[in-house]
């Protein structure tokens, strides 16, 4: 590694004590090289930290979750509007009807969800999904991908029907749901319904949540 020191101009005088001069000069050179080495180490450490952060950001992706089903935003790079490539039934996330406690079985992007009333906790009831999402700062950036012409998903995927009918007992207890059997889904019923642990693993494979507490 080459290092260049900028020394001030001095008068061209003779050196009376060469040994003293060499010691002082060597000390000055070592001090400069050490300073250069420390600066280089700091630059490398900063660059590695920045690169590590960038790699982890891409691996982790966006932390935002769909307000209705809890599925994670699938976008990695910088963005404004969130998007999810794999929505699940809102029922898996605990979304329910206000007065009946029935689980919601309409997919997030369905027309039914777009036009029904919504509320969260003790907050005022909103007349439709657009108004509901606009009310919360962490929900607003989902509007364009949940409520948008042409994106409506009316049919529940078969694997989600199967997951619900075979995992519903622990979910009903966890979310305090009132069961609402879907006769058309009964063909997916296994002869041995899953218990809490098996249901948790099945739903994790479905990617319903990062970590399901049942």
Tab-separated table of C-alpha atoms in Angstrom:
chain	number	residue	atom	x	y	z
A	1	UNK	CA	0.000	0.000	0.000
A	2	UNK	CA	1.434	3.365	-1.032
A	3	UNK	CA	1.208	6.314	1.335
A	4	UNK	CA	2.174	9.893	0.584
A	5	UNK	CA	2.959	12.363	3.361
A	6	UNK	CA	2.823	16.090	2.828
A	7	UNK	CA	5.615	17.678	4.852
A	8	UNK	CA	5.964	21.459	5.179
A	9	UNK	CA	8.819	23.122	3.343
A	10	UNK	CA	11.854	23.725	5.585
A	11	UNK	CA	15.194	25.372	5.110
A	12	UNK	CA	17.837	23.205	3.450
A	13	UNK	CA	20.236	22.861	6.358
A	14	UNK	CA	22.715	20.199	7.253
A	15	UNK	CA	21.996	17.374	9.692
A	16	UNK	CA	24.329	17.496	12.649
A	17	UNK	CA	23.086	14.431	14.525
A	18	UNK	CA	21.988	11.823	12.012
A	19	UNK	CA	20.831	9.304	14.631
A	20	UNK	CA	18.467	11.781	16.290
A	21	UNK	CA	17.148	12.881	12.899
A	22	UNK	CA	16.473	9.284	11.827
A	23	UNK	CA	14.634	8.488	15.040
A	24	UNK	CA	12.442	11.593	14.768
A	25	UNK	CA	11.792	11.016	11.078
A	26	UNK	CA	10.911	7.339	11.652
A	27	UNK	CA	8.530	8.331	14.440
A	28	UNK	CA	6.809	10.850	12.154
A	29	UNK	CA	6.463	8.307	9.338
A	30	UNK	CA	5.059	5.636	11.684
A	31	UNK	CA	2.539	8.124	13.090
A	32	UNK	CA	1.373	9.010	9.582
A	33	UNK	CA	1.119	5.373	8.479
A	34	UNK	CA	-0.791	4.450	11.633
A	35	UNK	CA	-3.237	7.294	11.033
A	36	UNK	CA	-3.730	6.193	7.423
A	37	UNK	CA	-4.291	2.604	8.550
A	38	UNK	CA	-6.897	3.660	11.133
A	39	UNK	CA	-8.725	5.762	8.561
A	40	UNK	CA	-8.738	2.835	6.145
A	41	UNK	CA	-10.001	0.460	8.851
A	42	UNK	CA	-12.806	2.869	9.704
A	43	UNK	CA	-13.796	3.215	6.055
A	44	UNK	CA	-13.833	-0.569	5.594
A	45	UNK	CA	-15.838	-1.102	8.787
A	46	UNK	CA	-18.371	1.547	7.736
A	47	UNK	CA	-18.697	0.043	4.258
A	48	UNK	CA	-19.177	-3.486	5.666
A	49	UNK	CA	-21.817	-2.254	8.129
A	50	UNK	CA	-23.676	-0.459	5.350
A	51	UNK	CA	-23.517	-3.502	3.066
A	52	UNK	CA	-24.694	-5.808	5.858
A	53	UNK	CA	-27.635	-3.514	6.559
A	54	UNK	CA	-28.558	-3.401	2.874
A	55	UNK	CA	-28.383	-7.189	2.489
A	56	UNK	CA	-30.498	-7.741	5.604
A	57	UNK	CA	-33.028	-5.171	4.387
A	58	UNK	CA	-33.433	-7.100	1.138
A	59	UNK	CA	-33.649	-10.454	2.912
A	60	UNK	CA	-36.128	-9.182	5.489
A	61	UNK	CA	-38.165	-7.177	2.994
A	62	UNK	CA	-40.914	-4.776	3.977
A	63	UNK	CA	-42.344	-5.292	7.463
A	64	UNK	CA	-45.824	-3.954	6.620
A	65	UNK	CA	-48.708	-6.418	6.880
A	66	UNK	CA	-52.078	-6.498	5.159
A	67	UNK	CA	-54.678	-4.922	7.502
A	68	UNK	CA	-57.234	-7.632	6.713
A	69	UNK	CA	-55.331	-10.910	6.625
A	70	UNK	CA	-51.971	-10.098	8.217
A	71	UNK	CA	-49.887	-11.325	5.266
A	72	UNK	CA	-46.543	-9.592	4.841
A	73	UNK	CA	-45.821	-7.083	2.079
A	74	UNK	CA	-43.889	-8.920	-0.634
A	75	UNK	CA	-41.974	-5.900	-1.974
A	76	UNK	CA	-38.255	-5.595	-1.233
A	77	UNK	CA	-36.990	-2.343	-2.731
A	78	UNK	CA	-38.057	1.142	-1.650
A	79	UNK	CA	-41.750	1.725	-2.301
A	80	UNK	CA	-44.738	3.755	-1.191
A	81	UNK	CA	-47.701	1.457	-1.802
A	82	UNK	CA	-47.557	-1.968	-0.199
A	83	UNK	CA	-48.378	-5.123	-2.097
A	84	UNK	CA	-48.898	-8.731	-1.095
A	85	UNK	CA	-48.488	-11.598	-3.548
A	86	UNK	CA	-50.174	-14.132	-1.280
A	87	UNK	CA	-53.210	-12.978	0.693
A	88	UNK	CA	-54.930	-15.489	2.965
A	89	UNK	CA	-58.420	-15.633	4.397
A	90	UNK	CA	-58.955	-12.733	6.842
A	91	UNK	CA	-60.386	-15.322	9.238
A	92	UNK	CA	-56.854	-16.641	9.864
A	93	UNK	CA	-55.926	-13.171	11.163
A	94	UNK	CA	-58.906	-12.918	13.497
A	95	UNK	CA	-61.066	-10.694	11.270
A	96	UNK	CA	-64.718	-11.177	12.183
A	97	UNK	CA	-68.239	-9.786	11.890
A	98	UNK	CA	-69.103	-7.312	14.613
A	99	UNK	CA	-72.378	-8.702	15.955
A	100	UNK	CA	-72.075	-12.422	15.241
A	101	UNK	CA	-68.353	-13.108	15.762
A	102	UNK	CA	-68.444	-15.184	12.572
A	103	UNK	CA	-65.057	-15.332	10.808
A	104	UNK	CA	-64.696	-13.412	7.516
A	105	UNK	CA	-64.279	-15.810	4.591
A	106	UNK	CA	-64.090	-13.251	1.751
A	107	UNK	CA	-60.639	-12.688	0.272
A	108	UNK	CA	-59.035	-9.298	0.939
A	109	UNK	CA	-59.476	-7.992	-2.607
A	110	UNK	CA	-63.088	-9.135	-2.949
A	111	UNK	CA	-65.942	-6.811	-3.856
A	112	UNK	CA	-67.748	-7.867	-0.675
A	113	UNK	CA	-64.935	-6.533	1.501
A	114	UNK	CA	-64.651	-3.314	-0.502
A	115	UNK	CA	-68.245	-2.232	0.184
A	116	UNK	CA	-68.986	-3.526	3.675
A	117	UNK	CA	-68.559	-1.511	6.877
A	118	UNK	CA	-65.323	-1.861	8.875
A	119	UNK	CA	-64.068	-0.912	12.304
A	120	UNK	CA	-61.148	-1.597	14.639
A	121	UNK	CA	-61.394	-1.827	18.403
A	122	UNK	CA	-63.539	0.965	19.845
A	123	UNK	CA	-63.012	3.291	16.863
A	124	UNK	CA	-65.995	4.565	14.824
A	125	UNK	CA	-67.471	2.272	12.177
A	126	UNK	CA	-66.392	3.240	8.651
A	127	UNK	CA	-68.844	2.987	5.718
A	128	UNK	CA	-66.487	1.042	3.444
A	129	UNK	CA	-62.991	-0.399	3.232
A	130	UNK	CA	-61.472	2.695	1.586
A	131	UNK	CA	-62.592	4.922	4.456
A	132	UNK	CA	-61.386	2.355	6.989
A	133	UNK	CA	-57.891	2.133	5.474
A	134	UNK	CA	-57.610	5.906	5.168
A	135	UNK	CA	-58.309	6.307	8.883
A	136	UNK	CA	-55.016	4.700	9.961
A	137	UNK	CA	-51.554	5.828	8.872
A	138	UNK	CA	-50.237	2.250	8.809
A	139	UNK	CA	-53.125	1.121	6.564
A	140	UNK	CA	-53.289	3.910	3.955
A	141	UNK	CA	-50.535	2.573	1.736
A	142	UNK	CA	-52.517	-0.629	1.148
A	143	UNK	CA	-55.448	1.097	-0.579
A	144	UNK	CA	-54.179	0.862	-4.157
A	145	UNK	CA	-53.484	-2.863	-4.007
A	146	UNK	CA	-56.450	-4.023	-1.923
A	147	UNK	CA	-59.074	-1.772	-3.502
A	148	UNK	CA	-58.390	-1.471	-7.217
A	149	UNK	CA	-60.423	-2.340	-10.351
A	150	UNK	CA	-59.403	-5.642	-11.895
A	151	UNK	CA	-57.712	-7.045	-8.796
A	152	UNK	CA	-60.834	-8.531	-7.226
A	153	UNK	CA	-60.250	-12.096	-6.036
A	154	UNK	CA	-63.681	-13.650	-5.580
A	155	UNK	CA	-62.789	-17.297	-5.104
A	156	UNK	CA	-61.024	-18.766	-2.097
A	157	UNK	CA	-58.078	-20.966	-3.165
A	158	UNK	CA	-58.585	-24.659	-2.456
A	159	UNK	CA	-55.533	-24.943	-0.212
A	160	UNK	CA	-56.998	-22.239	2.049
A	161	UNK	CA	-60.359	-24.005	2.273
A	162	UNK	CA	-58.509	-27.169	3.221
A	163	UNK	CA	-56.381	-25.322	5.766
A	164	UNK	CA	-59.423	-23.744	7.415
A	165	UNK	CA	-61.578	-26.859	7.798
A	166	UNK	CA	-58.663	-28.853	9.222
A	167	UNK	CA	-57.218	-26.131	11.472
A	168	UNK	CA	-60.353	-24.304	12.535
A	169	UNK	CA	-60.857	-25.748	16.032
A	170	UNK	CA	-57.742	-24.137	17.565
A	171	UNK	CA	-58.450	-20.958	15.600
A	172	UNK	CA	-62.044	-20.742	16.837
A	173	UNK	CA	-60.776	-20.969	20.400
A	174	UNK	CA	-57.860	-18.575	19.868
A	175	UNK	CA	-59.891	-15.820	18.199
A	176	UNK	CA	-63.102	-16.464	20.163
A	177	UNK	CA	-64.978	-17.048	16.908
A	178	UNK	CA	-68.473	-18.478	16.560
A	179	UNK	CA	-68.233	-21.360	14.117
A	180	UNK	CA	-69.840	-20.830	10.727
A	181	UNK	CA	-69.536	-24.160	8.861
A	182	UNK	CA	-69.219	-23.962	5.093
A	183	UNK	CA	-70.886	-27.044	3.655
A	184	UNK	CA	-69.198	-26.592	0.280
A	185	UNK	CA	-65.818	-26.894	2.028
A	186	UNK	CA	-66.634	-30.146	3.841
A	187	UNK	CA	-65.057	-32.235	1.070
A	188	UNK	CA	-61.650	-30.976	2.266
A	189	UNK	CA	-62.211	-32.232	5.811
A	190	UNK	CA	-59.589	-34.720	6.971
A	191	UNK	CA	-60.602	-37.771	8.986
A	192	UNK	CA	-58.266	-36.532	11.744
A	193	UNK	CA	-58.613	-32.750	12.365
A	194	UNK	CA	-55.377	-31.073	13.402
A	195	UNK	CA	-54.619	-30.153	16.985
A	196	UNK	CA	-53.030	-26.889	18.117
A	197	UNK	CA	-49.416	-27.778	17.271
A	198	UNK	CA	-50.223	-29.367	13.908
A	199	UNK	CA	-52.528	-26.472	13.008
A	200	UNK	CA	-49.797	-23.965	13.821
A	201	UNK	CA	-47.326	-25.739	11.540
A	202	UNK	CA	-49.871	-26.071	8.732
A	203	UNK	CA	-50.707	-22.378	8.865
A	204	UNK	CA	-47.047	-21.417	8.922
A	205	UNK	CA	-46.584	-23.376	5.695
A	206	UNK	CA	-49.545	-21.462	4.299
A	207	UNK	CA	-47.698	-18.280	5.312
A	208	UNK	CA	-50.649	-16.885	7.181
A	209	UNK	CA	-48.431	-15.323	9.870
A	210	UNK	CA	-44.788	-14.858	10.808
A	211	UNK	CA	-45.524	-16.460	14.166
A	212	UNK	CA	-48.923	-17.804	15.108
A	213	UNK	CA	-49.821	-17.954	18.772
A	214	UNK	CA	-52.382	-20.677	19.321
